[in-house]
PDB file of C-alpha atoms in Angstrom:
ATOM      1  CA  UNK B1233      35.120 169.313 151.074  1.00 50.00           C
ATOM      2  CA  UNK B1234      31.856 171.118 151.544  1.00 53.00           C
ATOM      3  CA  UNK B1235      33.179 173.889 153.846  1.00 53.00           C
ATOM      4  CA  UNK B1236      36.306 174.783 151.917  1.00 52.00           C
ATOM      5  CA  UNK B1237      36.579 177.879 149.813  1.00 54.00           C
ATOM      6  CA  UNK B1238      37.212 177.523 146.142  1.00 52.00           C
ATOM      7  CA  UNK B1239      40.158 179.373 144.651  1.00 49.00           C
ATOM      8  CA  UNK B1240      38.372 179.605 141.338  1.00 50.00           C
ATOM      9  CA  UNK B1241      37.365 183.162 140.579  1.00 53.00           C
ATOM     10  CA  UNK B1242      34.021 184.010 139.126  1.00 53.00           C
ATOM     11  CA  UNK B1243      34.211 185.171 135.557  1.00 54.00           C
ATOM     12  CA  UNK B1244      34.115 188.942 135.531  1.00 65.00           C
ATOM     13  CA  UNK B1245      31.387 190.217 133.272  1.00 66.00           C
ATOM     14  CA  UNK B1246      32.170 193.667 131.889  1.00 64.00           C
ATOM     15  CA  UNK B1247      29.665 196.344 132.815  1.00 61.00           C
ATOM     16  CA  UNK B1248      28.148 198.650 130.238  1.00 70.00           C
ATOM     17  CA  UNK B1249      29.860 202.059 130.240  1.00 67.00           C
ATOM     18  CA  UNK B1250      26.984 203.885 131.971  1.00 67.00           C
ATOM     19  CA  UNK B1251      26.777 201.309 134.778  1.00 71.00           C
ATOM     20  CA  UNK B1252      30.540 201.383 135.230  1.00 68.00           C
ATOM     21  CA  UNK B1253      30.514 205.187 135.486  1.00 67.00           C
ATOM     22  CA  UNK B1254      27.846 205.106 138.185  1.00 70.00           C
ATOM     23  CA  UNK B1255      29.351 202.171 140.087  1.00 73.00           C
ATOM     24  CA  UNK B1256      32.318 203.705 141.901  1.00 73.00           C
ATOM     25  CA  UNK B1257      32.814 206.857 144.002  1.00 75.00           C
ATOM     26  CA  UNK B1258      32.436 209.134 140.998  1.00 73.00           C
ATOM     27  CA  UNK B1259      28.943 207.777 140.488  1.00 80.00           C
ATOM     28  CA  UNK B1260      27.507 210.026 143.204  1.00 84.00           C
ATOM     29  CA  UNK B1261      29.066 213.099 141.604  1.00 84.00           C
ATOM     30  CA  UNK B1262      27.796 212.063 138.186  1.00 84.00           C
ATOM     31  CA  UNK B1263      24.283 211.413 139.506  1.00 86.00           C
ATOM     32  CA  UNK B1264      24.265 214.843 141.187  1.00 88.00           C
ATOM     33  CA  UNK B1265      25.403 216.560 137.987  1.00 88.00           C
ATOM     34  CA  UNK B1266      22.654 214.834 136.016  1.00 89.00           C
ATOM     35  CA  UNK B1267      20.082 215.786 138.688  1.00 89.00           C
ATOM     36  CA  UNK B1268      21.203 219.437 138.584  1.00 92.00           C
ATOM     37  CA  UNK B1269      21.015 219.451 134.791  1.00 91.00           C
ATOM     38  CA  UNK B1270      17.496 217.967 134.861  1.00 92.00           C
ATOM     39  CA  UNK B1271      16.458 220.544 137.481  1.00 92.00           C
ATOM     40  CA  UNK B1272      17.922 223.332 135.335  1.00 91.00           C
ATOM     41  CA  UNK B1273      15.873 222.061 132.385  1.00 91.00           C
ATOM     42  CA  UNK B1274      12.719 222.137 134.543  1.00 90.00           C
ATOM     43  CA  UNK B1275      13.379 225.681 135.781  1.00 89.00           C
ATOM     44  CA  UNK B1276      14.330 227.212 132.406  1.00 88.00           C
ATOM     45  CA  UNK B1277      10.770 227.476 131.043  1.00 88.00           C
ATOM     46  CA  UNK B1278       9.697 229.184 134.283  1.00 85.00           C
ATOM     47  CA  UNK B1279      12.339 231.938 134.087  1.00 85.00           C
ATOM     48  CA  UNK B1280      11.640 235.351 132.569  1.00 82.00           C
ATOM     49  CA  UNK B1281      12.198 234.933 128.798  1.00 81.00           C
ATOM     50  CA  UNK B1282      15.147 237.312 128.384  1.00 86.00           C
ATOM     51  CA  UNK B1283      17.152 235.566 131.106  1.00 87.00           C
ATOM     52  CA  UNK B1284      17.031 232.025 129.747  1.00 87.00           C
ATOM     53  CA  UNK B1285      20.094 232.181 127.450  1.00 88.00           C
ATOM     54  CA  UNK B1286      22.152 234.134 130.007  1.00 89.00           C
ATOM     55  CA  UNK B1287      21.821 232.086 133.198  1.00 90.00           C
ATOM     56  CA  UNK B1288      22.047 228.525 134.413  1.00 91.00           C
ATOM     57  CA  UNK B1289      21.344 226.689 137.653  1.00 92.00           C
ATOM     58  CA  UNK B1290      24.730 225.767 139.108  1.00 91.00           C
ATOM     59  CA  UNK B1291      23.881 224.190 142.462  1.00 93.00           C
ATOM     60  CA  UNK B1292      21.282 223.594 145.130  1.00 93.00           C
ATOM     61  CA  UNK B1293      22.863 223.771 148.550  1.00 89.00           C
ATOM     62  CA  UNK B1294      20.664 223.540 151.607  1.00 85.00           C
ATOM     63  CA  UNK B1295      17.958 226.116 151.067  1.00 88.00           C
ATOM     64  CA  UNK B1296      19.955 228.065 148.493  1.00 93.00           C
ATOM     65  CA  UNK B1297      19.649 228.056 144.733  1.00 93.00           C
ATOM     66  CA  UNK B1298      22.922 229.012 143.065  1.00 94.00           C
ATOM     67  CA  UNK B1299      22.650 230.489 139.582  1.00 93.00           C
ATOM     68  CA  UNK B1300      25.466 231.521 137.247  1.00 94.00           C
ATOM     69  CA  UNK B1301      25.128 234.357 134.723  1.00 92.00           C
ATOM     70  CA  UNK B1302      27.393 235.445 131.907  1.00 89.00           C
ATOM     71  CA  UNK B1303      27.602 239.160 132.764  1.00 89.00           C
ATOM     72  CA  UNK B1304      26.910 241.598 135.596  1.00 91.00           C
ATOM     73  CA  UNK B1305      23.937 243.031 133.690  1.00 90.00           C
ATOM     74  CA  UNK B1306      22.179 239.654 133.659  1.00 90.00           C
ATOM     75  CA  UNK B1307      23.154 239.126 137.304  1.00 93.00           C
ATOM     76  CA  UNK B1308      21.257 242.321 138.194  1.00 93.00           C
ATOM     77  CA  UNK B1309      18.246 241.263 136.112  1.00 91.00           C
ATOM     78  CA  UNK B1310      18.239 237.836 137.719  1.00 91.00           C
ATOM     79  CA  UNK B1311      18.415 239.463 141.153  1.00 93.00           C
ATOM     80  CA  UNK B1312      15.242 241.430 140.264  1.00 92.00           C
ATOM     81  CA  UNK B1313      13.526 238.135 139.372  1.00 90.00           C
ATOM     82  CA  UNK B1314      14.475 236.455 142.673  1.00 92.00           C
ATOM     83  CA  UNK B1315      10.847 236.070 143.827  1.00 92.00           C
ATOM     84  CA  UNK B1316       9.961 234.396 140.513  1.00 87.00           C
ATOM     85  CA  UNK B1317      12.952 232.066 140.865  1.00 89.00           C
ATOM     86  CA  UNK B1318      11.908 230.992 144.344  1.00 92.00           C
ATOM     87  CA  UNK B1319       8.319 230.395 143.189  1.00 91.00           C
ATOM     88  CA  UNK B1320       9.558 228.417 140.170  1.00 87.00           C
ATOM     89  CA  UNK B1321      11.753 226.239 142.394  1.00 90.00           C
ATOM     90  CA  UNK B1322       8.849 225.605 144.767  1.00 91.00           C
ATOM     91  CA  UNK B1323       6.683 224.575 141.823  1.00 89.00           C
ATOM     92  CA  UNK B1324       9.120 221.746 140.978  1.00 88.00           C
ATOM     93  CA  UNK B1325       9.299 220.442 144.541  1.00 89.00           C
ATOM     94  CA  UNK B1326      12.192 222.326 146.120  1.00 90.00           C
ATOM     95  CA  UNK B1327      11.954 224.466 149.248  1.00 91.00           C
ATOM     96  CA  UNK B1328      14.520 227.232 148.689  1.00 92.00           C
ATOM     97  CA  UNK B1329      14.927 230.176 151.028  1.00 92.00           C
ATOM     98  CA  UNK B1330      17.518 232.214 149.108  1.00 93.00           C
ATOM     99  CA  UNK B1331      19.027 232.731 145.686  1.00 93.00           C
ATOM    100  CA  UNK B1332      22.763 233.158 145.186  1.00 94.00           C
ATOM    101  CA  UNK B1333      23.840 234.586 141.831  1.00 94.00           C
ATOM    102  CA  UNK B1334      27.391 234.427 140.529  1.00 93.00           C
ATOM    103  CA  UNK B1335      28.935 235.799 137.358  1.00 92.00           C
ATOM    104  CA  UNK B1336      31.271 233.704 135.224  1.00 87.00           C
ATOM    105  CA  UNK B1337      34.414 234.947 133.548  1.00 81.00           C
ATOM    106  CA  UNK B1338      33.625 232.975 130.394  1.00 75.00           C
ATOM    107  CA  UNK B1339      30.522 232.258 128.326  1.00 72.00           C
ATOM    108  CA  UNK B1340      27.895 229.872 129.697  1.00 73.00           C
ATOM    109  CA  UNK B1341      27.618 228.122 126.348  1.00 68.00           C
ATOM    110  CA  UNK B1342      31.053 228.177 124.678  1.00 64.00           C
ATOM    111  CA  UNK B1343      30.998 228.659 120.924  1.00 68.00           C
ATOM    112  CA  UNK B1344      32.874 226.232 118.696  1.00 64.00           C
ATOM    113  CA  UNK B1345      36.409 227.374 118.026  1.00 64.00           C
ATOM    114  CA  UNK B1346      37.124 229.202 114.778  1.00 59.00           C
ATOM    115  CA  UNK B1347      39.589 226.468 113.807  1.00 57.00           C
ATOM    116  CA  UNK B1348      36.817 223.872 113.858  1.00 60.00           C
ATOM    117  CA  UNK B1349      35.575 224.891 110.403  1.00 67.00           C
ATOM    118  CA  UNK B1350      37.599 224.026 107.344  1.00 68.00           C
ATOM    119  CA  UNK B1351      39.079 226.959 105.431  1.00 71.00           C
ATOM    120  CA  UNK B1352      37.691 227.520 101.925  1.00 81.00           C
ATOM    121  CA  UNK B1353      39.433 225.578  99.180  1.00 83.00           C
ATOM    122  CA  UNK B1354      41.188 227.627  96.487  1.00 87.00           C
ATOM    123  CA  UNK B1355      40.449 227.136  92.803  1.00 89.00           C
ATOM    124  CA  UNK B1356      44.034 225.927  92.263  1.00 91.00           C
ATOM    125  CA  UNK B1357      43.694 223.257  94.952  1.00 87.00           C
ATOM    126  CA  UNK B1358      40.304 222.173  93.579  1.00 88.00           C
ATOM    127  CA  UNK B1359      41.777 221.850  90.051  1.00 92.00           C
ATOM    128  CA  UNK B1360      44.738 219.841  91.379  1.00 90.00           C
ATOM    129  CA  UNK B1361      42.394 217.390  93.102  1.00 87.00           C
ATOM    130  CA  UNK B1362      40.218 217.105  89.971  1.00 89.00           C
ATOM    131  CA  UNK B1363      43.331 216.426  87.846  1.00 89.00           C
ATOM    132  CA  UNK B1364      44.539 213.782  90.296  1.00 86.00           C
ATOM    133  CA  UNK B1365      41.137 212.083  90.267  1.00 85.00           C
ATOM    134  CA  UNK B1366      41.015 212.218  86.470  1.00 86.00           C
ATOM    135  CA  UNK B1367      44.389 210.472  86.259  1.00 83.00           C
ATOM    136  CA  UNK B1368      43.021 207.622  88.365  1.00 82.00           C
ATOM    137  CA  UNK B1369      39.945 207.041  86.178  1.00 80.00           C
ATOM    138  CA  UNK B1370      39.990 204.149  83.756  1.00 72.00           C
ATOM    139  CA  UNK B1371      40.014 205.239  80.115  1.00 69.00           C
ATOM    140  CA  UNK B1372      36.800 204.891  78.151  1.00 63.00           C
ATOM    141  CA  UNK B1373      36.794 201.668  76.004  1.00 64.00           C
ATOM    142  CA  UNK B1374      36.082 203.762  72.891  1.00 64.00           C
ATOM    143  CA  UNK B1375      39.383 205.504  73.446  1.00 58.00           C
ATOM    144  CA  UNK B1376      37.965 208.889  74.397  1.00 55.00           C
ATOM    145  CA  UNK B1377      39.384 210.537  77.458  1.00 54.00           C
ATOM    146  CA  UNK B1378      36.114 211.849  78.777  1.00 55.00           C
ATOM    147  CA  UNK B1379      32.493 210.905  78.143  1.00 52.00           C
ATOM    148  CA  UNK B1380      31.006 212.886  75.283  1.00 50.00           C
ATOM    149  CA  UNK B1381      34.409 213.534  73.675  1.00 52.00           C
ATOM    150  CA  UNK B1382      34.686 212.200  70.114  1.00 51.00           C
ATOM    151  CA  UNK B1383      37.069 209.334  69.541  1.00 50.00           C
ATOM    152  CA  UNK B1384      40.466 210.244  68.072  1.00 51.00           C
ATOM    153  CA  UNK B1385      40.666 210.211  64.251  1.00 52.00           C
ATOM    154  CA  UNK B1386      42.257 207.214  62.556  1.00 48.00           C
ATOM    155  CA  UNK B1387      45.205 207.488  60.179  1.00 51.00           C
ATOM    156  CA  UNK B1388      42.828 207.954  57.317  1.00 51.00           C
ATOM    157  CA  UNK B1389      41.390 211.025  58.965  1.00 50.00           C
ATOM    158  CA  UNK B1390      38.001 209.476  59.563  1.00 51.00           C
ATOM    159  CA  UNK B1391      36.543 209.015  63.021  1.00 51.00           C
ATOM    160  CA  UNK B1392      36.062 205.407  64.011  1.00 49.00           C
TER     161      UNK B1392
END
């Protein structure tokens, strides 16, 4: 029948991960985060040089730029550079009217944890691993245990 609906479902084609992440409700949040990060990257070169490692653009809300700093000292320095911040934002196409500066309780760029690096290996552990590897090696066809070691003497006392 031409007007009837088919019960057959269309084969679902899996979406690539990036498309799937942008497809649902979280896509708008993800797009905004990427936009803010790109905007932060545009503004960084326009900031006073000493401030760059200590502040980050956190949000753009209405006519307000929201920056986050890692200490009250850098918050005060950023406050002194407010006019430069507004000019920098205007140069990239925004029309801000105010700058809001907040201070974080943690670092802006967290350092890798101390446990992430492997502890140094002791000489005893290194020797144990070398001994274990040596026991797994195939013996040399000449009968020597290691390359460069002379072959064991025969019963007559002469090397073969």
